Short mmCIF file of C-alpha atoms and ligand atoms in Angstrom, two decimals:
data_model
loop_
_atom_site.label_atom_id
_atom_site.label_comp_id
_atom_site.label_asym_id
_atom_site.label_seq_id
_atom_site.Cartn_x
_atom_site.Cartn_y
_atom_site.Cartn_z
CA UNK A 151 -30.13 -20.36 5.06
CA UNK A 152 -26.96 -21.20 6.96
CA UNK A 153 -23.75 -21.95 4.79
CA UNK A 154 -22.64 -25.04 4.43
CA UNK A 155 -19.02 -25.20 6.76
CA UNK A 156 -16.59 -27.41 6.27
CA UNK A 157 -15.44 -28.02 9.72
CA UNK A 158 -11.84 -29.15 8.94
CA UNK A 159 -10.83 -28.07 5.39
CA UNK A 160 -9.54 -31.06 3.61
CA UNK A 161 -6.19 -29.73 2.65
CA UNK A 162 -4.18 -32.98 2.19
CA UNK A 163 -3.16 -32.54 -1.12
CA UNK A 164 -2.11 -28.98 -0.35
CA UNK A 165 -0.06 -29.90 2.76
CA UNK A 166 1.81 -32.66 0.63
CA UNK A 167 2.64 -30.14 -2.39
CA UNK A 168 3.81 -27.70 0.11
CA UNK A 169 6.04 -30.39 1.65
CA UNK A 170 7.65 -31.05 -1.76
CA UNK A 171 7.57 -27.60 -2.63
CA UNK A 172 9.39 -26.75 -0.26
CA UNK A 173 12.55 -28.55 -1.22
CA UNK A 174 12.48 -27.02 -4.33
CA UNK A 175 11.41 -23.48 -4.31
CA UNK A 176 12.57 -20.83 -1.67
CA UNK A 177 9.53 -21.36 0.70
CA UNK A 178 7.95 -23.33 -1.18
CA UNK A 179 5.98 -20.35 -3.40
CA UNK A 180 7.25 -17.68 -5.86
CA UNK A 181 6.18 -14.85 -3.81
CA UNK A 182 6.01 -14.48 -0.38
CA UNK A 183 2.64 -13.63 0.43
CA UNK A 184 1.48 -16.92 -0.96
CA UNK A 185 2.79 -18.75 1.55
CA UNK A 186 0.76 -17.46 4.05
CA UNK A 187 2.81 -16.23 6.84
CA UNK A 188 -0.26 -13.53 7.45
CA UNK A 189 -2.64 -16.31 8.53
CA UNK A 190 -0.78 -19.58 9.04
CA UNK A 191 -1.65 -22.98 8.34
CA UNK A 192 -1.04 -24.69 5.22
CA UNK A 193 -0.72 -22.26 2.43
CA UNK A 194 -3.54 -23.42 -0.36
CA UNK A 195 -2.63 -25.17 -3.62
CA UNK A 196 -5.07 -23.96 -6.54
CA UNK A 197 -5.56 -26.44 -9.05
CA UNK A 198 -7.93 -24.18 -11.37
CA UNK A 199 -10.00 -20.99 -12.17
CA UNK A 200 -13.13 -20.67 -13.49
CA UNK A 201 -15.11 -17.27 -13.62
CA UNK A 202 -15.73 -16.23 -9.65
CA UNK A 203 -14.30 -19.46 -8.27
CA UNK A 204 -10.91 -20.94 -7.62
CA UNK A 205 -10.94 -24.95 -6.85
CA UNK A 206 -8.03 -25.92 -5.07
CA UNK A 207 -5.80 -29.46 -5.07
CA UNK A 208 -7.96 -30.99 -2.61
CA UNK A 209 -11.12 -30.19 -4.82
CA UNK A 210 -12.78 -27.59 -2.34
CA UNK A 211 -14.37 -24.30 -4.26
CA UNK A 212 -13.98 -20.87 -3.17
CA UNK A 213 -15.74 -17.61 -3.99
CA UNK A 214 -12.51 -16.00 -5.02
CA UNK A 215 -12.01 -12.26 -3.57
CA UNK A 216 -7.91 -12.00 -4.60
CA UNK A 217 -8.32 -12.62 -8.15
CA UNK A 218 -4.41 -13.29 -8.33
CA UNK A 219 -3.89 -9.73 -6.33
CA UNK A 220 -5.79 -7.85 -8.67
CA UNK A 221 -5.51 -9.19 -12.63
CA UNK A 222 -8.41 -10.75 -12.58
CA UNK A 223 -11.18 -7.99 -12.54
CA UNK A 224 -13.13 -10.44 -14.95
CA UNK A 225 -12.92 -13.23 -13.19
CA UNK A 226 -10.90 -16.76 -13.95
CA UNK A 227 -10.51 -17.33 -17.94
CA UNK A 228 -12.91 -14.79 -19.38
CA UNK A 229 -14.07 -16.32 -22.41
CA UNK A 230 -13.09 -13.26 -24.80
CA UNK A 231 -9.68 -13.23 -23.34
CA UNK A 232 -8.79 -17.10 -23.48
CA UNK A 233 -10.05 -16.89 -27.15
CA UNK A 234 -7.78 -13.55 -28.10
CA UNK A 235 -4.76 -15.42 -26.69
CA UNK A 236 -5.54 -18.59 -28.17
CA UNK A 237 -5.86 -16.69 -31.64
CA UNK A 238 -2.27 -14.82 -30.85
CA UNK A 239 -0.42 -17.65 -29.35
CA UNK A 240 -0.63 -19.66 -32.74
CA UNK A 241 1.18 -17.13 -34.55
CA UNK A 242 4.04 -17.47 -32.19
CA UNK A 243 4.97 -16.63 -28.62
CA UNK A 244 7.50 -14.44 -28.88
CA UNK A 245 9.37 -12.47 -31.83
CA UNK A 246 11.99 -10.14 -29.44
CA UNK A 247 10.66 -7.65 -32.33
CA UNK A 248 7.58 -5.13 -32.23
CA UNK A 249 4.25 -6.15 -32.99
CA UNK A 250 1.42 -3.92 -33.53
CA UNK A 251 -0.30 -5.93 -30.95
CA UNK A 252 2.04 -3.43 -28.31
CA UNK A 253 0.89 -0.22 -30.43
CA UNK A 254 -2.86 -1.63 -30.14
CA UNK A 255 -2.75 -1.90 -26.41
CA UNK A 256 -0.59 1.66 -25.74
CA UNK A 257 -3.01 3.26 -27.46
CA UNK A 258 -6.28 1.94 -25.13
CA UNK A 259 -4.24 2.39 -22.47
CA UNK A 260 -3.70 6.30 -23.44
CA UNK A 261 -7.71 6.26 -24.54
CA UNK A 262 -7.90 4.99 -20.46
CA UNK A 263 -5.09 8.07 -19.23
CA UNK A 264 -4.78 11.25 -20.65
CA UNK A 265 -2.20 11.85 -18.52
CA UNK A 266 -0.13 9.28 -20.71
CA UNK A 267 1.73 10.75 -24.15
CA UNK A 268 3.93 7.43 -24.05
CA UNK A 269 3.83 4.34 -22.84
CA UNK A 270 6.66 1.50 -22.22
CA UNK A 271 5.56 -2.30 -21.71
CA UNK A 272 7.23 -3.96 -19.33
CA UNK A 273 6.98 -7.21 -17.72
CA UNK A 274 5.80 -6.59 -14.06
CA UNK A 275 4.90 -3.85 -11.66
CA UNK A 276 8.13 -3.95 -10.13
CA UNK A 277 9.74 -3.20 -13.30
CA UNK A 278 7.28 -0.43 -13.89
CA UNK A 279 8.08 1.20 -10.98
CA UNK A 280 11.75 1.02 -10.85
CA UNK A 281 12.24 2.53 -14.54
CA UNK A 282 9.64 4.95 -13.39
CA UNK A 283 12.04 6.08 -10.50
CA UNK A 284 15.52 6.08 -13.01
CA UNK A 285 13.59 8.08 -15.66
CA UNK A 286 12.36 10.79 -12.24
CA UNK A 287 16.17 10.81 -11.51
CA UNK A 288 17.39 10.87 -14.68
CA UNK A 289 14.91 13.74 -16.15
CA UNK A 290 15.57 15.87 -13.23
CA UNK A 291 19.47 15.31 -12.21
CA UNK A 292 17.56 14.66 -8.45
CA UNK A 293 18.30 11.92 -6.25
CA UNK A 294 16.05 11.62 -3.39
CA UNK A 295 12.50 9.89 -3.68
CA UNK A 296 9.28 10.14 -1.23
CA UNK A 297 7.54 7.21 -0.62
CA UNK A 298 4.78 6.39 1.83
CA UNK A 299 4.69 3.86 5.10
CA UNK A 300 3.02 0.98 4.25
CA UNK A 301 2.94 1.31 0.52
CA UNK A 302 4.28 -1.50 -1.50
CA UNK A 303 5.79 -0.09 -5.30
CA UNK A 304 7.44 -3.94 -6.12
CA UNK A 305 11.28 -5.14 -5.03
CA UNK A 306 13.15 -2.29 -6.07
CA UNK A 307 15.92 -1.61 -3.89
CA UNK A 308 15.01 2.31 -3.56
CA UNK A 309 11.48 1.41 -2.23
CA UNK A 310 12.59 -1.76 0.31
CA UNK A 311 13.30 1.44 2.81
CA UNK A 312 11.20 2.33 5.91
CA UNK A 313 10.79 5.21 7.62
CA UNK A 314 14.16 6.62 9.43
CA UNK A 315 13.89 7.85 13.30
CA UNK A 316 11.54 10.87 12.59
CA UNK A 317 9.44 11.98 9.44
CA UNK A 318 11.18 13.85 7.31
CA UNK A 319 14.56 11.61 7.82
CA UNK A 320 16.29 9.59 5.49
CA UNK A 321 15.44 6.00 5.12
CA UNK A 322 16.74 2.79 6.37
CA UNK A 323 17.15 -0.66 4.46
CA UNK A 324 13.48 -2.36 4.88
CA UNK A 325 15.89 -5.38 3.56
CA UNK A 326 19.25 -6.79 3.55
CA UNK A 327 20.75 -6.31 0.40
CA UNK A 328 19.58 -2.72 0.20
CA UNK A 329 22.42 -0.91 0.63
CA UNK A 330 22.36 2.23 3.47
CA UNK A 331 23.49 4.58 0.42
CA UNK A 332 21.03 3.69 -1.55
CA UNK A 333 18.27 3.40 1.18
CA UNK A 334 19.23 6.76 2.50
CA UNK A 335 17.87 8.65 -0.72
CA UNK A 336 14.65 7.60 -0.46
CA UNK A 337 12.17 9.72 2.19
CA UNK A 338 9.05 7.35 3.64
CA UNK A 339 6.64 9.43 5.38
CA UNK A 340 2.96 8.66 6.67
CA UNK A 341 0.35 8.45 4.29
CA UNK A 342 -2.32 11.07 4.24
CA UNK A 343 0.33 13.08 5.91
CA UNK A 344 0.75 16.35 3.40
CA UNK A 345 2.40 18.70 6.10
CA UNK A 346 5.16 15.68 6.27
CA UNK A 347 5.88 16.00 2.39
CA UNK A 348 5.71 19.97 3.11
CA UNK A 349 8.34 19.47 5.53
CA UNK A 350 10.64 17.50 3.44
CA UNK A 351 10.52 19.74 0.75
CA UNK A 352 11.66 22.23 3.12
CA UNK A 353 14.07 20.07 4.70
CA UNK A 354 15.78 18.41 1.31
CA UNK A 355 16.55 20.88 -2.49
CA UNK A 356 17.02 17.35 -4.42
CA UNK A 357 13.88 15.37 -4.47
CA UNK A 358 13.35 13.66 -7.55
CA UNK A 359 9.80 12.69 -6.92
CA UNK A 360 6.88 11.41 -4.94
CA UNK A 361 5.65 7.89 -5.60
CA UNK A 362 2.32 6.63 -4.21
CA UNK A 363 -0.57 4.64 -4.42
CA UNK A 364 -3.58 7.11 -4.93
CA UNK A 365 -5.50 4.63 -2.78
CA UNK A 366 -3.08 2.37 -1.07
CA UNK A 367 -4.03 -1.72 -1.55
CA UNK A 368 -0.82 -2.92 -0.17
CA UNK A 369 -1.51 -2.00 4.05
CA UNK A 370 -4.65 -2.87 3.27
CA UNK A 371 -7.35 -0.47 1.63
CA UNK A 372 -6.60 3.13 3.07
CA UNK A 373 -7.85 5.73 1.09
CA UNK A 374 -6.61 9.07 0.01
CA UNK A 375 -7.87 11.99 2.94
CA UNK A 376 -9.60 14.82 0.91
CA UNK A 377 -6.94 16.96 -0.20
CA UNK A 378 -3.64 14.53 -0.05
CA UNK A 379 -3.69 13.74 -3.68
CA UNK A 380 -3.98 17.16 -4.91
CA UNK A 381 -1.53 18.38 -2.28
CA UNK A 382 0.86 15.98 -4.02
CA UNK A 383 -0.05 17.64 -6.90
CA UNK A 384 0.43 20.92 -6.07
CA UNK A 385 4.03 20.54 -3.86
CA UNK A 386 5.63 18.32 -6.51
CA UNK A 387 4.86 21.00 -9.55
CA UNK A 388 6.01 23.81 -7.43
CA UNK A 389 9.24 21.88 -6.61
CA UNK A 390 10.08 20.72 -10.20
CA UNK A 391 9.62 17.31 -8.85
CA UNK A 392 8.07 14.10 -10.38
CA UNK A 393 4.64 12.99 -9.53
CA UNK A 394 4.65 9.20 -9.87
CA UNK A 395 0.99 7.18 -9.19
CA UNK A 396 2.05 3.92 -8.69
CA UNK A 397 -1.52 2.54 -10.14
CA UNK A 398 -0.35 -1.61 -10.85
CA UNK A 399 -3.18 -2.28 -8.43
CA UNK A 400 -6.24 1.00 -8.92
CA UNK A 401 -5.53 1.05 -12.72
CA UNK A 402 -8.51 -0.01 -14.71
CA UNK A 403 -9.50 -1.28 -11.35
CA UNK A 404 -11.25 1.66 -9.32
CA UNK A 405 -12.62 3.31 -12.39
CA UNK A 406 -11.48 2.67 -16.15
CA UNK A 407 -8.98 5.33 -15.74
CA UNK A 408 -8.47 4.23 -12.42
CA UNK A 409 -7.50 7.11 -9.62
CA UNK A 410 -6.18 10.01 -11.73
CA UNK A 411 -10.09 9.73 -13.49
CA UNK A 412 -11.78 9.04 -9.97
CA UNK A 413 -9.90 11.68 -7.86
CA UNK A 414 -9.39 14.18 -11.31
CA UNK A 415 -5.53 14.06 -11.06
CA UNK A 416 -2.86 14.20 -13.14
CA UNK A 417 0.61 12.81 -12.88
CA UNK A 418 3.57 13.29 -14.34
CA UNK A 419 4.25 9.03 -14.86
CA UNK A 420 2.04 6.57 -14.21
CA UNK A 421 2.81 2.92 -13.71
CA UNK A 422 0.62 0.47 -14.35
CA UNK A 423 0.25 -3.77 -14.48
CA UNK A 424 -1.79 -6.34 -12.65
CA UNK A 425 -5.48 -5.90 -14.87
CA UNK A 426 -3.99 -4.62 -18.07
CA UNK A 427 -1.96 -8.04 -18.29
CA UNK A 428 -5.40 -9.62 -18.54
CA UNK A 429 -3.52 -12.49 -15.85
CA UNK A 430 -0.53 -12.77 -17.96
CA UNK A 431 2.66 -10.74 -16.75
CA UNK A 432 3.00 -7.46 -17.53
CA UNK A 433 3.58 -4.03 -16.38
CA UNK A 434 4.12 -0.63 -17.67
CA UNK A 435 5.20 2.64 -17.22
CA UNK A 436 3.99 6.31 -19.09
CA UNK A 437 3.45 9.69 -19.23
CA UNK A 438 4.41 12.91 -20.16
CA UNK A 439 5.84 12.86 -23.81
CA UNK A 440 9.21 15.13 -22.37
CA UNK A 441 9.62 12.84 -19.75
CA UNK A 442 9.18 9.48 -21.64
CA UNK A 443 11.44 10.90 -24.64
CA UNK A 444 14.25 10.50 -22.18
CA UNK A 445 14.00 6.74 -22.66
CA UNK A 446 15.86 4.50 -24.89
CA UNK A 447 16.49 4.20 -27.98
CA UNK A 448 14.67 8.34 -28.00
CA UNK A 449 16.71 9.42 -25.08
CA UNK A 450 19.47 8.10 -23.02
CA UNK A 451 17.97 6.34 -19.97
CA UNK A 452 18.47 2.68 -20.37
CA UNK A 453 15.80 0.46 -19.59
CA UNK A 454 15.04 -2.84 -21.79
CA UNK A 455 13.19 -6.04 -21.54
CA UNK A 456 13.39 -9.46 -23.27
CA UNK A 457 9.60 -10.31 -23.32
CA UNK A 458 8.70 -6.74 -23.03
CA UNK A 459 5.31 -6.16 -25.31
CA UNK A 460 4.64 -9.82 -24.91
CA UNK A 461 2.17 -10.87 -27.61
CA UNK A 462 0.47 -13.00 -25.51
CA UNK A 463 0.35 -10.59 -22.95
CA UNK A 464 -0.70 -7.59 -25.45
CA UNK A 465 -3.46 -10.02 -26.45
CA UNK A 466 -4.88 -10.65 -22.61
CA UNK A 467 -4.75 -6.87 -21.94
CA UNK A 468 -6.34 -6.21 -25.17
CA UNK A 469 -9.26 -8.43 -24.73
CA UNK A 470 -9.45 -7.18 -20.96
CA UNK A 471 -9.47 -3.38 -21.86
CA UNK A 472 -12.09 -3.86 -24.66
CA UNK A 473 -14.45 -5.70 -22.21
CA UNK A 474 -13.80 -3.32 -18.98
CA UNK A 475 -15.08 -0.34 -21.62
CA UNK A 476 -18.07 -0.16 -20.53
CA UNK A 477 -19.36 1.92 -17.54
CA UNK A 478 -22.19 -1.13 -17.17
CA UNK A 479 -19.54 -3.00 -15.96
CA UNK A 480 -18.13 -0.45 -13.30
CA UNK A 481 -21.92 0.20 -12.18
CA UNK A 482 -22.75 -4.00 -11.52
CA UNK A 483 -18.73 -3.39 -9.47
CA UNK A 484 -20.10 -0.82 -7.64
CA UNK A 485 -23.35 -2.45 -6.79
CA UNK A 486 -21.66 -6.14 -5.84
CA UNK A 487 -18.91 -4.17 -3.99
CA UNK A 488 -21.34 -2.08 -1.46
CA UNK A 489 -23.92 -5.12 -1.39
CA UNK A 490 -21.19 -6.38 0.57
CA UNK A 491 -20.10 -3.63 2.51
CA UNK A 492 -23.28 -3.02 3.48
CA UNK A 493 -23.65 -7.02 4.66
CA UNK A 494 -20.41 -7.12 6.40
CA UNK A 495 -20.92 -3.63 7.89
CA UNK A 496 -24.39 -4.73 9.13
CA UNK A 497 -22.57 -8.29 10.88
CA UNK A 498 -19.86 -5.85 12.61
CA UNK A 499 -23.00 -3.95 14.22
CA UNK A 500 -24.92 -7.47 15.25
CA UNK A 501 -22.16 -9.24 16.63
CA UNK A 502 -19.97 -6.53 18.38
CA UNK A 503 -16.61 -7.23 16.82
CA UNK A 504 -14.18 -4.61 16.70
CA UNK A 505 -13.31 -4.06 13.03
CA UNK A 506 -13.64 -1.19 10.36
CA UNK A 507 -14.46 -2.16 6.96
CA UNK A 508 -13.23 0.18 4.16
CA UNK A 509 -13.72 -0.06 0.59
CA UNK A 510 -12.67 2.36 -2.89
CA UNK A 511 -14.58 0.40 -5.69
CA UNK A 512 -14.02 -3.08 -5.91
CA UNK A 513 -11.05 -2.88 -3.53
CA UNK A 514 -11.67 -3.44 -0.29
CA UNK A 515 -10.05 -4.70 3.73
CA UNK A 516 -11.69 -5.69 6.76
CA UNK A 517 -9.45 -4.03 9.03
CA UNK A 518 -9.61 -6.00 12.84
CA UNK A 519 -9.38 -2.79 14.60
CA UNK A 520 -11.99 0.08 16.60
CA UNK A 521 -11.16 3.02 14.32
CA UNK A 522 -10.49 3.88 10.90
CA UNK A 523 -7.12 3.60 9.45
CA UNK A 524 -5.49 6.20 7.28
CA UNK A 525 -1.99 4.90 7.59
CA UNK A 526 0.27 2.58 8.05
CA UNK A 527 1.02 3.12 11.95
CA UNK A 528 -3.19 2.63 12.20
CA UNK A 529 -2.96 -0.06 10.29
CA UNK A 530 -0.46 -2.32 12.06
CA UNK A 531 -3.21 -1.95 15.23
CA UNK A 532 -5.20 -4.27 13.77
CA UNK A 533 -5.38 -7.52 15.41
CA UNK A 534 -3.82 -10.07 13.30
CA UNK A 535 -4.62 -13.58 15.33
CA UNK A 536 -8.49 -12.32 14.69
CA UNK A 537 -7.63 -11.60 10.69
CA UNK A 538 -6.63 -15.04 10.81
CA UNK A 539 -9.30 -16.65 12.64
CA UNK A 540 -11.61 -14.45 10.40
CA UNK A 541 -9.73 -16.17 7.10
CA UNK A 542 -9.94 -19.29 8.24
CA UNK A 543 -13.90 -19.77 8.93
CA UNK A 544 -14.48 -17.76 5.57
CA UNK A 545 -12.33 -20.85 3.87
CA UNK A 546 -14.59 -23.04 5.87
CA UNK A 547 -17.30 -21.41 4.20
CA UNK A 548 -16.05 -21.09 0.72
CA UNK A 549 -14.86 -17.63 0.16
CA UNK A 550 -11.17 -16.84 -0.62
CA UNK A 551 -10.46 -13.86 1.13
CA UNK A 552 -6.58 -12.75 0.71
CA UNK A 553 -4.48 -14.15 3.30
CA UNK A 554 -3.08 -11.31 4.99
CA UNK A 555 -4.63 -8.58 7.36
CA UNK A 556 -2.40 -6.00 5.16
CA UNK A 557 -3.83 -6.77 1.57
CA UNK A 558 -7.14 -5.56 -0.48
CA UNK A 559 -9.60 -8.06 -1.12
CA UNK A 560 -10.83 -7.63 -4.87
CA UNK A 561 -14.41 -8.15 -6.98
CA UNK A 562 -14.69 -8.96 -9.76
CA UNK A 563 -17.70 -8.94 -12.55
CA UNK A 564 -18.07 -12.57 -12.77
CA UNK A 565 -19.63 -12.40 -9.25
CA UNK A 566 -23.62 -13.40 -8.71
CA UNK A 567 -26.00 -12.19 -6.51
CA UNK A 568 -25.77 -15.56 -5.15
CA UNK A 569 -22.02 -15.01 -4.85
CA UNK A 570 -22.45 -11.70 -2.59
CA UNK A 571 -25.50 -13.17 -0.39
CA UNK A 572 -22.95 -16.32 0.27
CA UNK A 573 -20.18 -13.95 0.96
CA UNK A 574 -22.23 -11.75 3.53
CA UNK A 575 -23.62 -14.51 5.37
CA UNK A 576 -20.24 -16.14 5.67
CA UNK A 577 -18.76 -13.30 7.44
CA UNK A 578 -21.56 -13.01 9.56
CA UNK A 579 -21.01 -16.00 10.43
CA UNK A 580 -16.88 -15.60 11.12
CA UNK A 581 -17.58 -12.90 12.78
CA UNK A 582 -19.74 -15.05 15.33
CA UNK A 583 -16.88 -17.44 15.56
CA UNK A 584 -14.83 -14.44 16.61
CA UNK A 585 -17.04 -13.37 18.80
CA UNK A 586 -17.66 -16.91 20.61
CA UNK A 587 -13.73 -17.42 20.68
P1 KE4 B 875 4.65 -6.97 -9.34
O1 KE4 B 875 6.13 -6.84 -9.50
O2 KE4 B 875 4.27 -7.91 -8.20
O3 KE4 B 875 3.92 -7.32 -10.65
O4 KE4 B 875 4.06 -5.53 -8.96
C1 KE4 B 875 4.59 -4.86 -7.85
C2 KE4 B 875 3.58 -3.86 -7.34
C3 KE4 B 875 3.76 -2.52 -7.61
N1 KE4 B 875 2.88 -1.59 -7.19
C4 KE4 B 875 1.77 -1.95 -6.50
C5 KE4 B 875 0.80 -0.89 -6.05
C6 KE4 B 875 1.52 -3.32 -6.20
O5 KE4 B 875 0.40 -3.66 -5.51
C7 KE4 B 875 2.43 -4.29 -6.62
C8 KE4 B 875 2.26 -5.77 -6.31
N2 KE4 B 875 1.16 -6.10 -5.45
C9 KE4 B 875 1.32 -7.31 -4.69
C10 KE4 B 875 0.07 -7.46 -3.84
N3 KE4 B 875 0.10 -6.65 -2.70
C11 KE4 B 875 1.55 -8.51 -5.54
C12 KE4 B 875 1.36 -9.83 -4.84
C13 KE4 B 875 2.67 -10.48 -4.53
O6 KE4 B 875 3.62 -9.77 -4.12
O7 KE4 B 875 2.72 -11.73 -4.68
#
């Protein structure tokens, strides 16, 4: 059964929101990535959600496979979650005082990570990770930070810093506004690349910590080599350095306790967001209880937050935890996820593109290149023009797939076996469009 393709996406409404968006909003969007740059063309105006789908302003549905970056492992306006927040919101939005809604929530999220004594709520994964970084430096009187090429840890001007000349060097400003000094104290090295961290710690006596994505979303889906995670593991204990996994996008996403219970790892502080905000904004940051006892009021690292422990936002993640509980859940993930990557793997063999498809869970990239890629340098090989081509024909055939070569595709549970047999045939069919181009 051939898909039904809409030959020329009626975006009108999109392209004349865009036009007045644009006089209002820097780029017209609120983040970059939405306006997509990655794949050109008119960036797509959603006018609502509902389980799997995403209708947009001009009234065409989409199988969606961003799920807002990664909130919505549920799917759009999970019935259990609309009605928690509906319940919560008409006792008031906001008190700018503690409700036991934050103490219900810290406590699944410790059920979720043993790893976690404490937890903080925050309001986004930037936040997380940039009180995650002042508490490394603060409980250690170190300086330096290791990040990784092509991971993405939020705006924080210690993590807008690429790689300097060689590995091992100190960084440069991935940003203006980053100042040198600043960017200089953070270390980004190539992923999957343990001899490079080796080296550093050889190289530098003040490194505060390591920061990473266990599996990296943010170049795309790379995955952790055999052996990298636990190397982290083992240099940054030896070192008296802090082991941050930056898990805003593999919490509660790749398993219920995300990569620390899929890969059997421990860190030191965790930061979290994305899926435990249920689609409302928040983030967080935890960990060891002598670590997290350093922040105020316990300790004296500052770091504070107006709508911090949001109760509407307690209330989402509540009613999102609760539901994810349940290992059914992960197993139909599982199944949906390789259904696909089976499909998709199957198309690349029949129609002779060149492209890798890799996948942790429900996480997943079609990378438009002939070999793996297990880092960032790999990564940037792939062939954008054909990522975009590729997004494009999916659109035409109603799947959302994210608009950029270098970002995970997500699935969530409210997809049906329907769902996945439109999705495969789809990008057999893109792919044949590539391959006729
Ligand atoms: P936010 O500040 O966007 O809530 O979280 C920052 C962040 C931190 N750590 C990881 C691993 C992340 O993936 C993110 C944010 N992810 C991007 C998607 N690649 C958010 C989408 C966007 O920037 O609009």
């Amino acid at each position: 059964m051939r898909n039904r393709v809409r030959k020329n996406l009626e975006l009108n409404n999109s392209k004349k929101l865009f036009i007045e968006a644009q006089k209002h909003l820097v780029g017209g969007v609120n983040s970059p990535v939405r306006a997509f740059k990655g794949v050109g063309g008119t960036p797509i105006f959603m006018a609502r959600g509902k389980g799997a789908y995403l209708i947009d302003v001009d009234g065409n549905r989409y199988i969606d496979l961003v799920g807002s970056w990664g909130p919505l492992i549920l799917g759009h306006v999970s019935l259990d979650v609309l009605n928690h927040v509906r319940r919560i919101l008409r006792k008031g939005f906001t008190f700018g005082a503690p409700s036991a809604l934050e103490t219900e929530l810290a406590v699944l999220v410790k059920k979720a990570y043993t790893s976690i004594d404490k937890v903080r709520f925050v309001s986004s994964g930037t936040e997380a990770t940039l009180s995650a970084l002042r508490l490394a430096r603060g409980a250690t009187g170190k300086k330096k930070i290791i990040k990784f090429e092509g991971c993405y840890h939020g705006h924080g001007d210690s993590f807008l810093v690429s790689a300097g000349s060689g590995a091992a060097t100190l960084g440069l400003p991935d940003s203006p506004g980053v100042p040198e000094e600043l960017a200089s104290l953070t270390i980004s090295l190539p992923y999957n690349d343990i001899k490079a961290v080796e080296d550093a710690f050889t190289r530098f006596d003040d490194i505060a910590g390591v920061i990473v994505e266990p599996v990296v979303g943010n170049m795309g889906l790379v995955p952790p080599k055999p052996g990298f995670l636990q190397g982290l593991r083992d240099i940054t204990s030896k070192h008296n350095a802090i082991l941050i996994f930056d898990e805003v996008m593999t919490g509660f996403r790749i398993a219920y306790g995300g990569a620390q219970e899929l890969y059997g790892i421990k860190a030191d502080l965790t930061t979290l967001g994305k899926i435990i905000g249920g689609g409302l904004p928040v983030g967080a940051y935890g960990g060891r209880e002598d670590l997290m006892s350093q922040v105020a009021p316990e300790g004296p690292i500052y770091q504070a937050g107006t709508l911090s422990g949001n109760p509407a936002a307690m209330a989402a993640g509540i009613a999102t935890l609760k539901k994810l509980n349940d290992d059914q859940l992960y197993k139909k993930l599982e199944e949906s996820a390789a259904f696909v990557e089976e499909g998709i793997k199957r198309a690349i063999q029949k129609t002779g593109v060149e492209a890798v498809f890799q996948r942790v869970g429900s996480m997943a990239t079609l990378f438009f290149c002939g070999h793996p890629v297990e880092n960032y340098s790999q990564a940037k090989d792939a062939d954008r023009k054909k990522y975009s081509t590729f997004f494009w024909a999916m659109a035409q055939r109603g799947v959302y797939f994210p608009p950029s070569q270098f970002e995970a595709a997500f699935f969530s549970a409210a997809l049906s076996a329907n769902d996945l047999k439109k999705i495969v045939r789809s990008a057999h069919e893109s792919l044949q469009v590539l391959q006729e181009a």
